[in-house]
Amino acid sequence: MDWSGGYVSDINYISGFYREIAPGYLSFVARLRGEPAPDPARPFRYAELGCGQGLGTNLLAAANPHAEFVGIDFLPGQIANARDQAAAAGLGNVTFHEASFAEAADWPAAALEPFDYITLHGIYAWVSPANRQAIVRFIERWLKPGGLVYVSYNAMPGWAGVLPFQRLLREHAARHPGRSDEQVQSGLAFLQRLREAGLAYFDRHPAAPAKLDGLGDIAREATYLAHEYLNSAAQPLYFTDVVADLAPAKLDYVGSADLVENYDVLSLPEAARAALEEVADPHYRELLRDYAVNRVFRRDIFIKGSRRGTTAQQDAALLETSLAPLLTRSEMTPVFHTNLGELTGQARIYEPLMDRLARGTTTLGALREATGIELAALIQACTVLVATGQAHPAQPVADAGPARRLAKLLAARILDDEPHGHLPAPAIGSGVAASDTEIVALSALLDGVPPRARRLAEAVWARFRPVGRRMLRDGEVLESERENLRELQQRAGAILRERLPVWQGLGLLDAGDDRRSG
Ligand SMILES: C[S@@+](CC[C@H](N)C(=O)[O-])C[C@H]1O[C@@H](n2cnc3c(N)ncnc32)[C@H](O)[C@@H]1O
């Protein structure tokens, strides 16, 4: 298609949410890196470029009713879906534009007010150089001084061995006309046969067979795979090239949204740390870190105008930051995984931290007072707890209504849509992971179903049964009503014990509900 610049435009992309695009998360990372970031508790403006189906922008709009959101994407079907979802949930603070990056970059000055945050996930390495320039122009024109940008991309050198793999898929597609998702499926099947035939490429570049082995259910993921591999301009990027691209928009690199990546000690092998010690240039060093771990994907945060304060100012900003628990105490763990394998945080630090955090939202300052842990260790442990999804930067809840309405809409649509995987969470201004059953259970609780396992199981079943949704146990579909209800009752018990207190803390449900699970 002429208007798509070589981008796959015959099928809509999957609906997804990625926590790194949340304003509170981005500001937290910026603060950890010493930058005075926008305060997500105050009114702000936010744009998502390439917002796809709009689920991410809508979740954020629902969870941040005090802020204004704009989503831009050039696929009309996606923008129609995004608008429909926003309207059905009654979200008044989000606008979607069907526009290409080039069009949006050239809008008249009065078309938009400047933004505190501009994010683009899964965009920058998938579009042409001209489109990348349009994105930079958009940022240059519409990011406020002090504003943050999040950009993710396929990275070099990790992609080096996969490039010929991607090339073959595109060559195959060019010779097999059809819908993109069908082209990618037949292309991957052909590549599999080539691998079995012993083509040397697959032997000499282990990343290629690893890709094939890691593909999972190709038919189910064909939409994602088509957008990942068939875009004619898609190209993995070197970190230093991205820094140079963004310089005209006056952007300075802040750090990685993959939080542990910002700590050499947590992410680089000891020998690599030693080898990199003599490298002073921070951008060159960051590039070398990508070589050290053969990085395939980057999630970068930039700021328009770095202004790192004194250490005292940086510490003060962090100590005021609040964290909310995303898990109950029994689910929390000091064990986490990085490039270095499995690591375990020191019990003397993590145990008291997790004990206090599990009791509810608290500031880092209060955590320090309650635990007496020295500041640097406290900050590193809190970083790990956020990185591992056990806690999240928190903000006051002004109005939980929009988030609850969107949650109920997602529950209603889950039954005929692809899974959404997340709920809006106003106390963190972001989305939290949730299974279909959990989303429908929350909706039932919002409808006033009493928090008893049996009643909740019956309510979820009443929503699942008419649309043919069945529970699974050990991968097997449960057919009879009795089995489904028994399974659901177990799940409902766990939801009431583990999710309900977290949802209350996140503003999704009112506190003080009866938690009996009988
Ligand atoms: C891989 S998808 C990512 C969608 C979403 N950000 C996510 O992570 O789920 C890339 C998105 O960029 C959009 N896109 C690609 N090229 C574009 C262009 N030149 N102008 C506007 N949108 C574009 C596509 O329509 C698609 O929705």
Coordinates of C-alpha atoms in Angstrom, one line a residue, residues 20 76 101 245 281 297 302 309 396 410 412 431 485 492 497 513:
E20 CA 7.1 0.7 30.5
P76 CA -7.9 3.2 10.4
F101 CA 3.9 10.0 11.7
D245 CA 18.8 10.3 15.6
D281 CA 32.1 7.9 27.2
F297 CA 15.9 -5.5 22.4
F302 CA 15.2 10.0 27.0
G309 CA 20.5 17.7 40.4
P396 CA -3.0 9.4 44.8
L410 CA -12.9 -5.4 29.2
A412 CA -17.7 -7.8 28.9
G431 CA -2.2 -1.3 34.1
L485 CA -17.8 -24.6 38.9
A492 CA -12.2 -17.6 43.1
R497 CA -7.2 -14.2 49.1
D513 CA -15.0 -5.8 51.8

